[in-house]
Amino acid sequence: MQPKNKIGKYMKFKENHKTALAKILSDLVQCDGIVNQGEIDFLHQVYQMLDITSATRKKAIQLTLADAVNTLKSLGNAEKYAVLHIIQQLSLSDG
């Protein structure tokens, strides 16, 4: 399953939002204790689509999940919907 390319094309997330999203997606992938290739592939596609760099992912490690969620609260409704869609697709990417 691939993320919709239009999300990255039409929506530009600020750096703090990218960091928060990277934290949330990383935690979601790891929450069941099993990380499979489908999840990794999907994450890489999202990172590429939204230009989430390795430096951004390293910053995300320092965030708490609560801080990441609070950061995303400042997104507009369209961006929140896009994040929800990404999370839904990620949850299905493990087969």
N, CA and C atoms as an extended XYZ file, in Angstrom:
285
Properties=species:S:1:pos:R:3:atomname:S:1:resname:S:1:resid:I:1 pbc="F F F"
N         0.850       -1.176        0.000 N   MET     1
C         0.000        0.000        0.000 CA  MET     1
C         0.891        1.232        0.000 C   MET     1
N         0.557        2.194       -0.839 N   GLN     2
C         1.356        3.401       -0.950 CA  GLN     2
C         0.561        4.594       -0.464 C   GLN     2
N         1.261        5.563        0.165 N   PRO     3
C         0.574        6.791        0.565 CA  PRO     3
C         0.163        7.566       -0.687 C   PRO     3
N        -0.848        8.368       -0.578 N   LYS     4
C        -1.293        9.154       -1.717 CA  LYS     4
C        -0.289       10.276       -1.966 C   LYS     4
N         0.265       10.301       -3.155 N   ASN     5
C         1.278       11.287       -3.493 CA  ASN     5
C         0.773       12.715       -3.401 C   ASN     5
N        -0.521       12.925       -3.567 N   LYS     6
C        -1.035       14.285       -3.531 CA  LYS     6
C        -0.875       14.924       -2.151 C   LYS     6
N        -0.774       14.115       -1.112 N   ILE     7
C        -0.584       14.675        0.223 CA  ILE     7
C         0.703       15.482        0.264 C   ILE     7
N         1.788       14.894       -0.206 N   GLY     8
C         3.064       15.600       -0.212 CA  GLY     8
C         3.123       16.695       -1.247 C   GLY     8
N         2.396       16.517       -2.326 N   LYS     9
C         2.425       17.491       -3.420 CA  LYS     9
C         1.667       18.765       -3.059 C   LYS     9
N         0.530       18.627       -2.419 N   TYR    10
C        -0.327       19.779       -2.170 CA  TYR    10
C        -0.265       20.312       -0.743 C   TYR    10
N         0.273       19.542        0.163 N   MET    11
C         0.337       19.984        1.552 CA  MET    11
C         1.790       20.066        1.975 C   MET    11
N         2.142       21.222        2.476 N   LYS    12
C         3.502       21.425        2.954 CA  LYS    12
C         3.453       21.514        4.476 C   LYS    12
N         4.062       20.541        5.115 N   PHE    13
C         4.107       20.518        6.567 CA  PHE    13
C         5.333       21.272        7.054 C   PHE    13
N         5.179       22.013        8.140 N   LYS    14
C         6.312       22.686        8.763 CA  LYS    14
C         7.236       21.641        9.376 C   LYS    14
N         8.464       22.045        9.612 N   GLU    15
C         9.462       21.109       10.129 CA  GLU    15
C         9.038       20.496       11.468 C   GLU    15
N         8.448       21.292       12.365 N   ASN    16
C         8.029       20.745       13.659 CA  ASN    16
C         6.909       19.718       13.492 C   ASN    16
N         6.066       19.919       12.481 N   HIS    17
C         5.001       18.943       12.217 CA  HIS    17
C         5.575       17.660       11.628 C   HIS    17
N         6.572       17.789       10.769 N   LYS    18
C         7.229       16.605       10.215 CA  LYS    18
C         7.894       15.793       11.326 C   LYS    18
N         8.538       16.489       12.249 N   THR    19
C         9.194       15.805       13.368 CA  THR    19
C         8.166       15.068       14.217 C   THR    19
N         7.068       15.737       14.516 N   ALA    20
C         6.012       15.126       15.323 CA  ALA    20
C         5.404       13.920       14.603 C   ALA    20
N         5.171       14.058       13.315 N   LEU    21
C         4.599       12.953       12.551 CA  LEU    21
C         5.554       11.767       12.506 C   LEU    21
N         6.839       12.039       12.334 N   ALA    22
C         7.833       10.959       12.335 CA  ALA    22
C         7.813       10.212       13.669 C   ALA    22
N         7.670       10.935       14.770 N   LYS    23
C         7.608       10.307       16.098 CA  LYS    23
C         6.375        9.401       16.207 C   LYS    23
N         5.250        9.923       15.812 N   ILE    24
C         4.000        9.165       15.940 CA  ILE    24
C         4.020        7.919       15.057 C   ILE    24
N         4.466        8.065       13.828 N   LEU    25
C         4.500        6.915       12.916 CA  LEU    25
C         5.490        5.863       13.400 C   LEU    25
N         6.630        6.300       13.882 N   SER    26
C         7.631        5.366       14.400 CA  SER    26
C         7.089        4.597       15.610 C   SER    26
N         6.450        5.312       16.517 N   ASP    27
C         5.873        4.653       17.691 CA  ASP    27
C         4.760        3.683       17.292 C   ASP    27
N         3.960        4.078       16.306 N   LEU    28
C         2.866        3.214       15.854 CA  LEU    28
C         3.398        1.913       15.273 C   LEU    28
N         4.445        1.997       14.475 N   VAL    29
C         5.035        0.797       13.870 CA  VAL    29
C         5.545       -0.151       14.949 C   VAL    29
N         6.086        0.401       16.023 N   GLN    30
C         6.712       -0.418       17.050 CA  GLN    30
C         5.761       -0.874       18.154 C   GLN    30
N         4.534       -0.374       18.165 N   CYS    31
C         3.658       -0.597       19.321 CA  CYS    31
C         3.276       -2.055       19.535 C   CYS    31
N         3.253       -2.862       18.484 N   ASP    32
C         2.882       -4.264       18.673 CA  ASP    32
C         4.095       -5.166       18.883 C   ASP    32
N         5.284       -4.567       18.896 N   GLY    33
C         6.499       -5.340       19.122 CA  GLY    33
C         6.998       -6.079       17.894 C   GLY    33
N         6.294       -5.944       16.785 N   ILE    34
C         6.683       -6.612       15.542 CA  ILE    34
C         6.737       -5.567       14.435 C   ILE    34
N         7.914       -5.408       13.847 N   VAL    35
C         8.079       -4.481       12.732 CA  VAL    35
C         8.343       -5.320       11.491 C   VAL    35
N         7.454       -5.208       10.498 N   ASN    36
C         7.658       -6.012        9.291 CA  ASN    36
C         8.046       -5.141        8.101 C   ASN    36
N         8.422       -5.777        7.028 N   GLN    37
C         8.943       -5.067        5.862 CA  GLN    37
C         7.915       -4.140        5.235 C   GLN    37
N         6.649       -4.535        5.240 N   GLY    38
C         5.601       -3.683        4.680 CA  GLY    38
C         5.511       -2.351        5.405 C   GLY    38
N         5.627       -2.392        6.726 N   GLU    39
C         5.587       -1.162        7.516 CA  GLU    39
C         6.807       -0.291        7.229 C   GLU    39
N         7.972       -0.917        7.142 N   ILE    40
C         9.200       -0.171        6.859 CA  ILE    40
C         9.118        0.483        5.485 C   ILE    40
N         8.665       -0.272        4.503 N   ASP    41
C         8.534        0.271        3.146 CA  ASP    41
C         7.565        1.448        3.116 C   ASP    41
N         6.443        1.294        3.802 N   PHE    42
C         5.461        2.375        3.832 CA  PHE    42
C         6.045        3.615        4.500 C   PHE    42
N         6.737        3.426        5.615 N   LEU    43
C         7.353        4.570        6.304 CA  LEU    43
C         8.322        5.295        5.385 C   LEU    43
N         9.155        4.559        4.689 N   HIS    44
C        10.118        5.189        3.784 CA  HIS    44
C         9.409        5.988        2.693 C   HIS    44
N         8.301        5.479        2.193 N   GLN    45
C         7.535        6.199        1.176 CA  GLN    45
C         6.960        7.501        1.735 C   GLN    45
N         6.443        7.437        2.955 N   VAL    46
C         5.904        8.646        3.591 CA  VAL    46
C         7.023        9.653        3.824 C   VAL    46
N         8.144        9.170        4.335 N   TYR    47
C         9.267       10.073        4.590 CA  TYR    47
C         9.720       10.761        3.315 C   TYR    47
N         9.786       10.020        2.228 N   GLN    48
C        10.196       10.600        0.959 CA  GLN    48
C         9.147       11.582        0.440 C   GLN    48
N         7.895       11.200        0.504 N   MET    49
C         6.813       12.026        0.003 CA  MET    49
C         6.742       13.370        0.730 C   MET    49
N         6.956       13.349        2.049 N   LEU    50
C         6.842       14.568        2.857 CA  LEU    50
C         8.190       15.221        3.129 C   LEU    50
N         9.242       14.697        2.542 N   ASP    51
C        10.601       15.218        2.735 CA  ASP    51
C        10.975       15.223        4.225 C   ASP    51
N        10.736       14.091        4.867 N   ILE    52
C        11.142       13.904        6.259 CA  ILE    52
C        12.540       13.289        6.217 C   ILE    52
N        13.522       14.085        6.575 N   THR    53
C        14.926       13.692        6.449 CA  THR    53
C        15.379       12.850        7.639 C   THR    53
N        16.563       12.280        7.510 N   SER    54
C        17.127       11.508        8.624 CA  SER    54
C        17.380       12.423        9.825 C   SER    54
N        17.747       13.667        9.577 N   ALA    55
C        17.948       14.611       10.682 CA  ALA    55
C        16.629       14.859       11.420 C   ALA    55
N        15.553       14.968       10.677 N   THR    56
C        14.226       15.146       11.287 CA  THR    56
C        13.846       13.915       12.093 C   THR    56
N        14.135       12.735       11.562 N   ARG    57
C        13.806       11.494       12.281 CA  ARG    57
C        14.638       11.372       13.552 C   ARG    57
N        15.864       11.842       13.522 N   LYS    58
C        16.692       11.825       14.736 CA  LYS    58
C        16.125       12.769       15.794 C   LYS    58
N        15.631       13.932       15.359 N   LYS    59
C        14.998       14.859       16.307 CA  LYS    59
C        13.737       14.244       16.903 C   LYS    59
N        13.031       13.460       16.099 N   ALA    60
C        11.782       12.850       16.555 CA  ALA    60
C        12.012       11.898       17.728 C   ALA    60
N        13.179       11.281       17.758 N   ILE    61
C        13.497       10.350       18.848 CA  ILE    61
C        13.445       11.062       20.197 C   ILE    61
N        13.793       12.334       20.210 N   GLN    62
C        13.843       13.107       21.454 CA  GLN    62
C        12.461       13.524       21.965 C   GLN    62
N        11.464       13.479       21.088 N   LEU    63
C        10.117       13.894       21.476 CA  LEU    63
C         9.403       12.815       22.271 C   LEU    63
N         8.548       13.237       23.163 N   THR    64
C         7.619       12.290       23.772 CA  THR    64
C         6.406       12.181       22.848 C   THR    64
N         5.681       11.112       22.968 N   LEU    65
C         4.476       10.944       22.165 CA  LEU    65
C         3.479       12.068       22.460 C   LEU    65
N         3.351       12.450       23.721 N   ALA    66
C         2.428       13.529       24.103 CA  ALA    66
C         2.823       14.837       23.434 C   ALA    66
N         4.118       15.154       23.405 N   ASP    67
C         4.573       16.374       22.742 CA  ASP    67
C         4.280       16.332       21.249 C   ASP    67
N         4.467       15.173       20.639 N   ALA    68
C         4.202       15.028       19.204 CA  ALA    68
C         2.722       15.251       18.907 C   ALA    68
N         1.855       14.660       19.711 N   VAL    69
C         0.413       14.833       19.520 CA  VAL    69
C         0.032       16.299       19.708 C   VAL    69
N         0.566       16.934       20.733 N   ASN    70
C         0.266       18.349       20.964 CA  ASN    70
C         0.727       19.221       19.803 C   ASN    70
N         1.849       18.899       19.214 N   THR    71
C         2.348       19.655       18.070 CA  THR    71
C         1.393       19.535       16.889 C   THR    71
N         0.895       18.339       16.644 N   LEU    72
C        -0.001       18.147       15.501 CA  LEU    72
C        -1.374       18.779       15.705 C   LEU    72
N        -1.714       19.114       16.932 N   LYS    73
C        -3.000       19.776       17.188 CA  LYS    73
C        -3.102       21.117       16.479 C   LYS    73
N        -1.948       21.729       16.163 N   SER    74
C        -1.967       23.044       15.522 CA  SER    74
C        -2.153       22.964       14.004 C   SER    74
N        -2.227       21.762       13.455 N   LEU    75
C        -2.463       21.605       12.018 CA  LEU    75
C        -3.872       22.055       11.650 C   LEU    75
N        -4.031       22.451       10.411 N   GLY    76
C        -5.364       22.747        9.897 CA  GLY    76
C        -6.137       21.458        9.679 C   GLY    76
N        -7.411       21.570        9.436 N   ASN    77
C        -8.254       20.380        9.278 CA  ASN    77
C        -7.827       19.499        8.118 C   ASN    77
N        -7.446       20.090        7.000 N   ALA    78
C        -7.028       19.292        5.843 CA  ALA    78
C        -5.761       18.507        6.167 C   ALA    78
N        -4.835       19.132        6.864 N   GLU    79
C        -3.599       18.452        7.239 CA  GLU    79
C        -3.869       17.356        8.266 C   GLU    79
N        -4.772       17.606        9.195 N   LYS    80
C        -5.140       16.577       10.175 CA  LYS    80
C        -5.759       15.369        9.477 C   LYS    80
N        -6.591       15.626        8.478 N   TYR    81
C        -7.199       14.536        7.720 CA  TYR    81
C        -6.113       13.740        6.996 C   TYR    81
N        -5.140       14.434        6.432 N   ALA    82
C        -4.041       13.764        5.733 CA  ALA    82
C        -3.249       12.879        6.697 C   ALA    82
N        -2.977       13.389        7.891 N   VAL    83
C        -2.255       12.611        8.903 CA  VAL    83
C        -3.071       11.382        9.290 C   VAL    83
N        -4.361       11.550        9.487 N   LEU    84
C        -5.234       10.420        9.816 CA  LEU    84
C        -5.179        9.374        8.711 C   LEU    84
N        -5.210        9.812        7.471 N   HIS    85
C        -5.158        8.890        6.344 CA  HIS    85
C        -3.828        8.125        6.330 C   HIS    85
N        -2.734        8.813        6.573 N   ILE    86
C        -1.421        8.161        6.622 CA  ILE    86
C        -1.391        7.123        7.735 C   ILE    86
N        -1.911        7.474        8.901 N   ILE    87
C        -1.926        6.541       10.036 CA  ILE    87
C        -2.782        5.317        9.709 C   ILE    87
N        -3.918        5.537        9.087 N   GLN    88
C        -4.778        4.417        8.710 CA  GLN    88
C        -4.065        3.489        7.726 C   GLN    88
N        -3.420        4.072        6.716 N   GLN    89
C        -2.705        3.250        5.743 CA  GLN    89
C        -1.548        2.507        6.399 C   GLN    89
N        -0.838        3.160        7.299 N   LEU    90
C         0.268        2.506        7.990 CA  LEU    90
C        -0.233        1.317        8.797 C   LEU    90
N        -1.367        1.481        9.455 N   SER    91
C        -1.893        0.388       10.280 CA  SER    91
C        -2.291       -0.820        9.440 C   SER    91
N        -2.532       -0.619        8.168 N   LEU    92
C        -2.894       -1.720        7.274 CA  LEU    92
C        -1.695       -2.279        6.508 C   LEU    92
N        -0.554       -1.629        6.597 N   SER    93
C         0.590       -1.995        5.769 CA  SER    93
C         1.342       -3.226        6.260 C   SER    93
N         0.976       -3.745        7.422 N   ASP    94
C         1.690       -4.913        7.944 CA  ASP    94
C         1.096       -6.227        7.456 C   ASP    94
N         0.138       -6.110        6.560 N   GLY    95
C        -0.410       -7.322        5.936 CA  GLY    95
C        -1.485       -7.867        6.725 C   GLY    95
